[in-house]
């Protein structure tokens, strides 16, 4: 039988994580499922968790009050939905909405933060996994900002 | 590789515009049309996917435009044109029945022969899909010659998706992987949102036997190359179609000089291995 621990270990974010640290992460994890159209979180809510996507597709959106939502990124299997500062208390700056039936693992950030403060090697592991993702998203955002596809 | 049909040493009919008639006009999206051009007399010359013609809007001027049609269609040249200036605007406004001058085809196209027996990965951004379309149609016409075929395409918004019906048709083929992304979308969009290079991580890639054709804005190509090299693809397997200001198309005027090369006759398709150093120099 596939346990949450096995599912967590199989996610690319946890690739190569030592078993003892995987168990620590597992203690903050739970399975979750979203129907198409259902929100994982809303902008301005406290970012008390992040999500490791197992299956499905999640759109990140920003909407002006009364305006049409503007979809600026999608995340898929193997990717992570997290606010800008995954290891600090903060708020979501955007909505995340499942655009397909989506299975994910949610990680309680307060729980993980406490463990990272007690075990700096776990904290280092987490940061070394988050930072390349942050850098890639920053580069992608810059490319989107450049609006490279030609004149409007 | 494609052939340089006309060189500075061999002046020929390529230097005199031939009269063609617009026989079909398809509006792709705002400011962008696809024109089918038929020679007023005789037959159209053959071309290699990736080559371009010089299109002359009478009384306005000439512009280099890649051929975007099927190499197997012997009757017409297909060109996709975005209205971005005086000449391209005049060409984009041509109605069915109007005449246009055509010189070409010119330049070196995609390495169709070198790609035989390998997987092919096609990466297109925006109007960059137009010069790749002849290669895609040629690959489909000779599908057994190639291994896995993947097409990655990105544009600004779903409303600016070039050849959108064809992309849908291609994506239904069982022997090709088509992935499309947009920079941003409205709530009705259910596919990928993000820049094209982010799709490269998702595609099945045999780094030992894949030929990559890339065409789009230069900055998009540079980011795509980074993503390809992150996956271990060697520079010699990556081919780019370079965009430069081509005026004469035969390597005489120097407008498209790219270090020691001229894009019009040494390109527009160039192997990344040969131009990697030049691409990194802003002044070039």
Short mmCIF file of C-alpha atoms in Angstrom, two decimals:
data_model
loop_
_atom_site.label_atom_id
_atom_site.label_comp_id
_atom_site.label_asym_id
_atom_site.label_seq_id
_atom_site.Cartn_x
_atom_site.Cartn_y
_atom_site.Cartn_z
CA UNK A 1 0.00 0.00 0.00
CA UNK A 2 1.25 3.47 -0.91
CA UNK A 3 1.63 5.51 2.26
CA UNK A 4 1.92 9.29 2.48
CA UNK A 5 5.59 8.82 3.40
CA UNK A 6 6.18 6.88 0.16
CA UNK A 7 4.25 9.47 -1.84
CA UNK A 8 6.26 12.26 -0.26
CA UNK A 9 9.55 10.47 -0.94
CA UNK A 10 8.60 10.08 -4.61
CA UNK A 11 7.99 13.80 -5.14
CA UNK A 12 10.90 15.52 -6.97
CA UNK A 13 11.14 18.13 -4.19
CA UNK A 14 12.20 15.36 -1.78
CA UNK A 15 14.63 13.68 -4.17
CA UNK A 16 17.76 12.64 -2.27
CA UNK A 17 16.45 13.76 1.12
CA UNK A 18 17.91 11.64 3.94
CA UNK A 19 15.32 9.27 5.51
CA UNK A 20 15.49 10.96 8.92
CA UNK A 21 14.76 14.38 7.36
CA UNK A 22 12.04 12.90 5.18
CA UNK A 23 10.39 11.64 8.38
CA UNK A 24 10.58 15.14 9.86
CA UNK A 25 8.94 16.57 6.76
CA UNK A 26 6.36 13.80 6.79
CA UNK A 27 5.30 14.96 10.24
CA UNK A 28 4.15 18.28 8.71
CA UNK A 29 2.46 16.76 5.66
CA UNK A 30 -1.03 15.74 4.72
CA UNK A 31 -2.73 14.62 1.55
CA UNK A 32 -5.17 16.94 -0.15
CA UNK A 33 -7.30 16.96 -3.26
CA UNK A 34 -8.92 19.81 -5.21
CA UNK A 35 -11.65 19.71 -7.83
CA UNK A 36 -11.25 21.69 -11.03
CA UNK A 37 -12.11 25.30 -10.23
CA UNK A 38 -11.46 24.94 -6.50
CA UNK A 39 -9.03 27.36 -4.84
CA UNK A 40 -5.98 26.08 -3.00
CA UNK A 41 -5.68 29.49 -1.38
CA UNK A 42 -6.65 33.12 -1.87
CA UNK A 43 -4.50 36.25 -1.98
CA UNK A 44 -4.00 37.96 1.41
CA UNK A 45 -4.67 34.75 3.33
CA UNK A 46 -1.87 33.67 5.63
CA UNK A 47 0.58 31.40 3.85
CA UNK A 48 0.55 28.75 6.54
CA UNK A 49 1.22 25.92 4.12
CA UNK A 50 2.75 25.11 0.77
CA UNK A 51 1.74 22.41 -1.69
CA UNK A 52 3.69 19.73 -3.52
CA UNK A 53 1.64 18.88 -6.62
CA UNK A 54 1.30 15.16 -7.32
CA UNK A 55 -1.16 15.26 -10.23
CA UNK A 56 -3.17 17.93 -11.99
CA UNK A 57 -2.58 21.56 -12.83
CA UNK A 58 -2.82 24.70 -10.73
CA UNK A 59 -3.15 28.25 -12.08
CA UNK A 60 -1.70 31.23 -10.24
CA UNK A 61 -3.87 34.29 -10.71
CA UNK A 62 -4.13 37.91 -9.71
CA UNK A 63 -7.44 39.74 -9.96
CA UNK A 64 -8.21 43.40 -9.57
CA UNK A 65 -11.35 44.02 -7.54
CA UNK A 66 -14.21 43.41 -9.93
CA UNK A 67 -11.78 42.54 -12.74
CA UNK A 68 -11.14 39.37 -14.69
CA UNK A 69 -8.50 37.13 -13.12
CA UNK A 70 -5.13 37.34 -14.85
CA UNK A 71 -3.42 33.96 -15.04
CA UNK A 72 0.35 34.43 -14.94
CA UNK A 73 1.64 30.90 -14.34
CA UNK A 74 0.57 27.29 -14.15
CA UNK A 75 2.17 24.61 -12.03
CA UNK A 76 1.96 20.91 -12.66
CA UNK A 77 2.96 17.49 -11.41
CA UNK A 78 6.25 17.61 -9.53
CA UNK A 79 6.09 21.36 -8.90
CA UNK A 80 5.43 23.41 -5.77
CA UNK A 81 2.89 26.08 -4.91
CA UNK A 82 4.40 28.41 -2.35
CA UNK A 83 4.34 32.05 -1.33
CA UNK A 84 7.44 34.19 -1.84
CA UNK A 85 8.97 33.33 1.52
CA UNK A 86 8.27 29.67 2.12
CA UNK A 87 10.00 29.53 5.49
CA UNK A 88 8.77 32.82 6.98
CA UNK A 89 5.30 33.84 8.09
CA UNK A 90 3.76 35.74 5.18
CA UNK A 91 0.61 36.10 3.12
CA UNK A 92 -0.24 34.81 -0.32
CA UNK A 93 0.07 37.52 -2.98
CA UNK A 94 -2.05 35.65 -5.52
CA UNK A 95 -4.84 33.12 -5.83
CA UNK A 96 -4.06 29.50 -6.65
CA UNK A 97 -6.83 27.60 -8.43
CA UNK A 98 -6.92 24.02 -9.62
CA UNK A 99 -7.78 24.01 -13.32
CA UNK A 100 -7.82 20.21 -13.40
CA UNK A 101 -8.61 17.75 -10.62
CA UNK A 102 -5.47 18.05 -8.55
CA UNK A 103 -3.83 15.91 -5.89
CA UNK A 104 -1.20 17.49 -3.68
CA UNK A 105 0.61 17.18 -0.40
CA UNK A 106 0.24 20.21 1.83
CA UNK A 107 3.08 21.01 4.20
CA UNK A 108 2.37 23.01 7.34
CA UNK A 109 4.97 25.79 7.27
CA UNK A 110 4.78 26.63 11.01
CA UNK A 111 5.41 22.99 11.83
CA UNK A 112 8.30 22.77 9.37
CA UNK A 113 9.75 26.11 10.49
CA UNK A 114 9.86 24.89 14.10
CA UNK A 115 11.72 21.76 13.03
CA UNK A 116 14.14 23.78 10.90
CA UNK A 117 14.94 26.04 13.86
CA UNK A 118 15.76 23.00 15.95
CA UNK A 119 17.68 21.27 13.15
CA UNK A 120 19.64 23.73 11.03
CA UNK A 121 20.69 20.97 8.62
CA UNK A 122 17.04 20.42 7.81
CA UNK A 123 16.69 24.19 7.36
CA UNK A 124 19.65 24.18 5.00
CA UNK A 125 18.16 21.24 3.07
CA UNK A 126 14.87 23.08 2.67
CA UNK A 127 16.51 26.33 1.59
CA UNK A 128 18.76 24.56 -0.90
CA UNK A 129 15.64 23.04 -2.47
CA UNK A 130 13.57 26.21 -2.50
CA UNK A 131 16.21 28.63 -3.78
CA UNK A 132 16.76 27.08 -7.25
CA UNK A 133 12.99 27.04 -7.75
CA UNK A 134 12.77 30.69 -6.71
CA UNK A 135 15.62 31.58 -9.07
CA UNK A 136 13.98 29.75 -12.00
CA UNK A 137 10.68 31.51 -11.37
CA UNK A 138 12.44 34.87 -11.14
CA UNK A 139 14.14 34.26 -14.50
CA UNK A 140 10.85 33.15 -16.05
CA UNK A 141 9.07 36.22 -14.67
CA UNK A 142 11.75 38.47 -16.14
CA UNK A 143 11.33 36.82 -19.52
CA UNK A 144 7.56 37.30 -19.32
CA UNK A 145 8.11 40.96 -18.40
CA UNK A 146 10.31 41.42 -21.46
CA UNK A 147 7.25 40.65 -23.59
CA UNK A 148 9.47 39.09 -26.21
CA UNK A 149 6.92 38.02 -28.81
CA UNK A 150 6.84 41.26 -30.77
CA UNK A 151 4.85 44.46 -31.14
CA UNK A 152 1.34 44.59 -29.77
CA UNK B 1 21.64 21.88 -44.96
CA UNK B 2 19.75 24.16 -47.27
CA UNK B 3 21.31 25.81 -50.25
CA UNK B 4 22.34 29.36 -50.77
CA UNK B 5 20.56 29.72 -54.09
CA UNK B 6 22.04 33.05 -55.04
CA UNK B 7 25.47 34.38 -54.19
CA UNK B 8 27.22 37.65 -54.82
CA UNK B 9 29.40 35.94 -57.43
CA UNK B 10 26.48 34.57 -59.37
CA UNK B 11 23.94 37.26 -60.06
CA UNK B 12 20.78 35.73 -61.40
CA UNK B 13 17.05 35.92 -61.46
CA UNK B 14 17.04 36.07 -57.64
CA UNK B 15 18.04 39.71 -57.90
CA UNK B 16 15.04 40.73 -59.94
CA UNK B 17 11.62 40.60 -58.29
CA UNK B 18 9.18 38.31 -60.06
CA UNK B 19 5.52 39.20 -60.08
CA UNK B 20 3.28 37.06 -57.88
CA UNK B 21 -0.43 37.40 -57.16
CA UNK B 22 -2.08 37.09 -53.78
CA UNK B 23 -4.45 34.13 -54.18
CA UNK B 24 -5.44 33.65 -50.52
CA UNK B 25 -5.39 35.83 -47.45
CA UNK B 26 -5.87 34.44 -43.96
CA UNK B 27 -6.04 36.77 -40.96
CA UNK B 28 -4.23 35.02 -38.10
CA UNK B 29 -4.86 37.64 -35.40
CA UNK B 30 -4.51 41.40 -34.99
CA UNK B 31 -1.84 42.77 -37.38
CA UNK B 32 -0.82 39.32 -38.63
CA UNK B 33 -1.86 37.65 -41.88
CA UNK B 34 -0.84 34.66 -43.95
CA UNK B 35 -0.71 35.21 -47.71
CA UNK B 36 -0.61 32.59 -50.45
CA UNK B 37 1.33 33.90 -53.45
CA UNK B 38 1.16 32.35 -56.88
CA UNK B 39 3.58 33.27 -59.67
CA UNK B 40 1.96 35.40 -62.32
CA UNK B 41 3.75 33.22 -64.89
CA UNK B 42 5.58 29.91 -64.62
CA UNK B 43 6.05 27.90 -61.44
CA UNK B 44 7.43 28.85 -58.09
CA UNK B 45 11.00 27.75 -57.32
CA UNK B 46 11.60 24.95 -54.83
CA UNK B 47 12.67 25.92 -51.32
CA UNK B 48 14.17 24.35 -48.25
CA UNK B 49 12.26 24.73 -44.95
CA UNK B 50 13.73 27.72 -43.14
CA UNK B 51 14.56 29.77 -46.26
CA UNK B 52 13.11 33.22 -46.88
CA UNK B 53 11.98 35.43 -49.76
CA UNK B 54 12.32 39.15 -50.28
CA UNK B 55 8.79 40.46 -50.74
CA UNK B 56 8.42 43.75 -52.55
CA UNK B 57 5.34 45.86 -51.85
CA UNK B 58 5.29 47.93 -55.02
CA UNK B 59 6.09 51.55 -54.38
CA UNK B 60 6.85 50.97 -50.70
CA UNK B 61 9.85 48.68 -50.38
CA UNK B 62 11.18 45.21 -49.77
CA UNK B 63 11.27 43.03 -46.65
CA UNK B 64 12.65 39.59 -45.87
CA UNK B 65 9.90 37.14 -44.92
CA UNK B 66 10.36 33.44 -44.17
CA UNK B 67 8.41 30.93 -46.18
CA UNK B 68 5.78 29.40 -43.91
CA UNK B 69 4.14 27.00 -46.37
CA UNK B 70 4.44 23.36 -47.27
CA UNK B 71 7.53 22.57 -49.40
CA UNK B 72 5.43 19.92 -51.15
CA UNK B 73 2.90 22.49 -52.37
CA UNK B 74 4.38 23.29 -55.77
CA UNK B 75 2.04 26.11 -56.71
CA UNK B 76 2.35 28.78 -54.08
CA UNK B 77 4.60 30.48 -51.61
CA UNK B 78 2.97 30.94 -48.20
CA UNK B 79 4.19 33.84 -46.07
CA UNK B 80 3.07 34.94 -42.64
CA UNK B 81 3.51 38.67 -42.05
CA UNK B 82 3.08 40.86 -39.01
CA UNK B 83 2.42 44.55 -39.61
CA UNK B 84 5.28 46.22 -37.75
CA UNK B 85 6.42 48.88 -40.20
CA UNK B 86 5.84 50.56 -43.54
CA UNK B 87 6.78 47.61 -45.76
CA UNK B 88 5.35 44.82 -43.63
CA UNK B 89 2.22 46.93 -43.13
CA UNK B 90 1.79 47.36 -46.90
CA UNK B 91 2.32 43.61 -47.40
CA UNK B 92 -0.08 42.71 -44.60
CA UNK B 93 -2.78 44.89 -46.16
CA UNK B 94 -2.54 43.26 -49.60
CA UNK B 95 -5.90 41.94 -50.75
CA UNK B 96 -6.59 38.84 -52.81
CA UNK B 97 -5.78 39.64 -56.44
CA UNK B 98 -3.09 42.20 -55.58
CA UNK B 99 0.41 41.81 -56.97
CA UNK B 100 3.66 41.59 -55.09
CA UNK B 101 7.30 41.25 -56.15
CA UNK B 102 9.19 38.18 -54.96
CA UNK B 103 12.94 37.50 -54.96
CA UNK B 104 14.19 34.23 -53.64
CA UNK B 105 14.24 31.85 -51.97
CA UNK B 106 17.42 32.75 -50.12
CA UNK B 107 19.61 31.52 -47.31
CA UNK B 108 20.28 28.26 -45.53
CA UNK B 109 17.35 26.42 -44.06
CA UNK B 110 16.86 23.83 -41.34
CA UNK B 111 19.20 20.81 -41.47
CA UNK B 112 16.52 18.35 -42.55
CA UNK B 113 19.05 15.80 -43.83
CA UNK B 114 21.19 15.96 -40.70
CA UNK B 115 18.10 15.40 -38.55
CA UNK B 116 17.13 12.16 -40.28
CA UNK B 117 17.39 9.24 -37.87
CA UNK B 118 17.31 11.47 -34.80
CA UNK B 119 14.57 12.72 -32.50
CA UNK B 120 13.50 16.25 -33.41
CA UNK B 121 12.59 18.93 -30.89
CA UNK B 122 11.05 22.09 -32.32
CA UNK B 123 10.89 25.19 -30.14
CA UNK B 124 9.00 28.21 -31.43
CA UNK B 125 8.12 31.56 -29.96
CA UNK B 126 5.46 33.85 -31.42
CA UNK B 127 5.90 34.37 -35.15
CA UNK B 128 8.92 32.05 -34.95
CA UNK B 129 6.52 29.22 -35.67
CA UNK B 130 6.18 30.49 -39.25
CA UNK B 131 9.70 29.55 -40.48
CA UNK B 132 9.38 26.24 -38.61
CA UNK B 133 6.06 25.26 -40.16
CA UNK B 134 7.63 24.05 -43.46
CA UNK B 135 10.02 21.88 -41.44
CA UNK B 136 7.16 20.48 -39.37
CA UNK B 137 5.10 19.69 -42.49
CA UNK B 138 8.14 18.10 -44.15
CA UNK B 139 8.76 15.95 -41.06
CA UNK B 140 5.10 14.88 -41.03
CA UNK B 141 5.33 14.02 -44.74
CA UNK B 142 8.34 11.79 -44.04
CA UNK B 143 7.50 10.83 -40.47
CA UNK B 144 9.29 7.46 -40.53
CA UNK B 145 12.64 9.14 -41.14
CA UNK B 146 12.62 10.66 -37.66
CA UNK B 147 12.39 9.38 -34.11
CA UNK B 148 10.35 11.13 -31.46
CA UNK B 149 9.02 14.53 -32.58
CA UNK B 150 8.13 17.24 -30.07
CA UNK B 151 6.87 20.75 -30.70
CA UNK B 152 6.99 23.42 -28.00
CA UNK B 153 5.29 26.70 -28.80
CA UNK B 154 4.87 29.85 -26.78
CA UNK B 155 3.16 33.15 -27.40
CA UNK B 156 1.96 36.14 -25.42
CA UNK B 157 -1.74 35.31 -25.10
CA UNK B 158 -4.15 32.64 -26.44
CA UNK B 159 -5.57 35.30 -28.79
CA UNK B 160 -2.16 35.58 -30.46
CA UNK B 161 -1.67 31.91 -31.17
CA UNK B 162 -0.34 31.44 -34.68
CA UNK B 163 -1.78 28.55 -36.73
CA UNK B 164 -4.01 27.66 -33.79
CA UNK B 165 -6.22 25.24 -35.74
CA UNK B 166 -3.16 23.47 -37.07
CA UNK B 167 -1.59 23.31 -33.63
CA UNK B 168 -4.76 21.62 -32.36
CA UNK B 169 -4.65 19.21 -35.30
CA UNK B 170 -0.98 18.43 -34.73
CA UNK B 171 -1.62 17.86 -31.03
CA UNK B 172 -4.15 15.17 -31.92
CA UNK B 173 -1.53 13.19 -33.86
CA UNK B 174 -0.35 10.18 -31.91
CA UNK B 175 3.24 10.42 -33.10
CA UNK B 176 4.00 13.97 -32.02
CA UNK B 177 4.11 15.68 -28.63
CA UNK B 178 2.76 19.23 -28.89
CA UNK B 179 2.94 21.54 -25.87
CA UNK B 180 1.72 25.11 -25.94
CA UNK B 181 2.24 27.87 -23.42
CA UNK B 182 1.24 31.52 -23.12
CA UNK B 183 2.73 34.33 -21.04
CA UNK B 184 -0.63 35.11 -19.50
CA UNK B 185 -4.22 34.06 -19.98
CA UNK B 186 -7.79 34.55 -18.91
CA UNK B 187 -9.73 32.16 -16.76
CA UNK B 188 -10.90 29.99 -19.69
CA UNK B 189 -7.37 28.82 -20.58
CA UNK B 190 -6.62 25.29 -19.39
CA UNK B 191 -3.15 24.66 -20.77
CA UNK B 192 0.25 25.82 -19.61
CA UNK B 193 1.06 29.42 -18.61
CA UNK B 194 4.71 30.43 -18.49
CA UNK B 195 7.64 31.00 -20.81
CA UNK B 196 8.64 28.45 -23.47
CA UNK B 197 11.90 27.39 -21.80
CA UNK B 198 9.90 26.04 -18.84
CA UNK B 199 8.41 23.45 -21.20
CA UNK B 200 11.84 22.06 -22.04
CA UNK B 201 12.12 20.41 -18.63
CA UNK B 202 8.89 18.50 -19.36
CA UNK B 203 9.76 17.04 -22.74
CA UNK B 204 11.24 13.56 -23.22
CA UNK B 205 14.75 14.17 -24.51
CA UNK B 206 17.45 11.75 -25.65
CA UNK B 207 20.45 14.05 -25.45
CA UNK B 208 22.57 11.73 -27.61
CA UNK B 209 20.27 11.74 -30.60
CA UNK B 210 18.07 14.81 -30.74
CA UNK B 211 18.23 17.66 -33.22
CA UNK B 212 16.69 20.90 -31.98
CA UNK B 213 15.28 23.64 -34.21
CA UNK B 214 14.67 26.93 -32.39
CA UNK B 215 13.07 30.07 -33.78
CA UNK B 216 11.70 33.09 -31.99
CA UNK B 217 12.86 36.30 -30.37
CA UNK B 218 16.59 36.14 -29.68
CA UNK B 219 16.18 36.45 -25.92
CA UNK B 220 13.72 33.55 -25.94
CA UNK B 221 16.22 31.48 -27.93
CA UNK B 222 18.99 32.27 -25.43
CA UNK B 223 16.86 31.14 -22.47
CA UNK B 224 15.83 28.04 -24.42
CA UNK B 225 19.48 27.21 -25.10
CA UNK B 226 20.21 27.51 -21.37
CA UNK B 227 17.39 25.10 -20.59
CA UNK B 228 18.55 22.69 -23.30
CA UNK B 229 22.11 22.77 -22.02
CA UNK B 230 20.85 22.22 -18.45
CA UNK B 231 19.46 18.97 -19.81
CA UNK B 232 22.80 18.08 -21.38
CA UNK B 233 22.09 18.76 -25.03
CA UNK B 234 25.31 19.48 -26.96
CA UNK B 235 25.62 22.79 -28.82
CA UNK B 236 26.21 21.01 -32.13
CA UNK B 237 22.67 19.60 -32.07
CA UNK B 238 20.97 23.00 -31.64
CA UNK B 239 20.03 25.09 -34.69
CA UNK B 240 18.71 28.65 -34.51
CA UNK B 241 17.06 30.83 -37.11
CA UNK B 242 18.64 34.23 -36.68
CA UNK B 243 16.78 37.49 -37.19
CA UNK B 244 18.73 40.39 -38.62
CA UNK B 245 17.90 43.34 -40.83
CA UNK B 246 18.25 41.75 -44.26
CA UNK B 247 18.17 44.12 -47.21
CA UNK B 248 19.92 42.64 -50.26
CA UNK B 249 19.64 38.93 -49.32
CA UNK B 250 22.83 38.08 -51.21
CA UNK B 251 25.54 39.16 -48.78
CA UNK B 252 26.41 42.46 -50.47
CA UNK B 253 24.90 45.29 -48.48
CA UNK B 254 26.13 44.29 -45.02
CA UNK B 255 22.96 45.19 -43.16
CA UNK B 256 22.66 41.70 -41.70
CA UNK B 257 26.34 41.25 -40.87
CA UNK B 258 26.79 38.99 -37.85
CA UNK B 259 30.50 39.15 -36.98
CA UNK B 260 32.19 37.54 -40.00
CA UNK B 261 28.95 36.05 -41.33
CA UNK B 262 25.98 37.45 -43.18
CA UNK B 263 22.68 36.16 -41.88
CA UNK B 264 21.10 36.38 -45.35
CA UNK B 265 23.48 33.94 -47.01
CA UNK B 266 25.24 32.12 -44.14
CA UNK B 267 21.90 31.82 -42.30
CA UNK B 268 19.24 32.48 -41.30
CA UNK B 269 19.55 28.97 -39.81
CA UNK B 270 22.84 28.59 -37.98
CA UNK B 271 24.25 25.91 -35.71
CA UNK B 272 24.52 27.18 -32.14
CA UNK B 273 27.97 25.64 -31.78
CA UNK B 274 29.27 28.00 -34.48
CA UNK B 275 27.68 31.20 -33.19
CA UNK B 276 27.64 30.71 -29.41
CA UNK B 277 30.49 33.19 -28.85
CA UNK B 278 28.92 35.81 -31.12
CA UNK B 279 25.52 35.54 -29.47
CA UNK B 280 27.10 36.51 -26.17
CA UNK B 281 28.45 39.83 -27.52
CA UNK B 282 25.86 42.62 -27.23
CA UNK B 283 27.42 44.73 -29.99
CA UNK B 284 27.03 41.93 -32.55
#
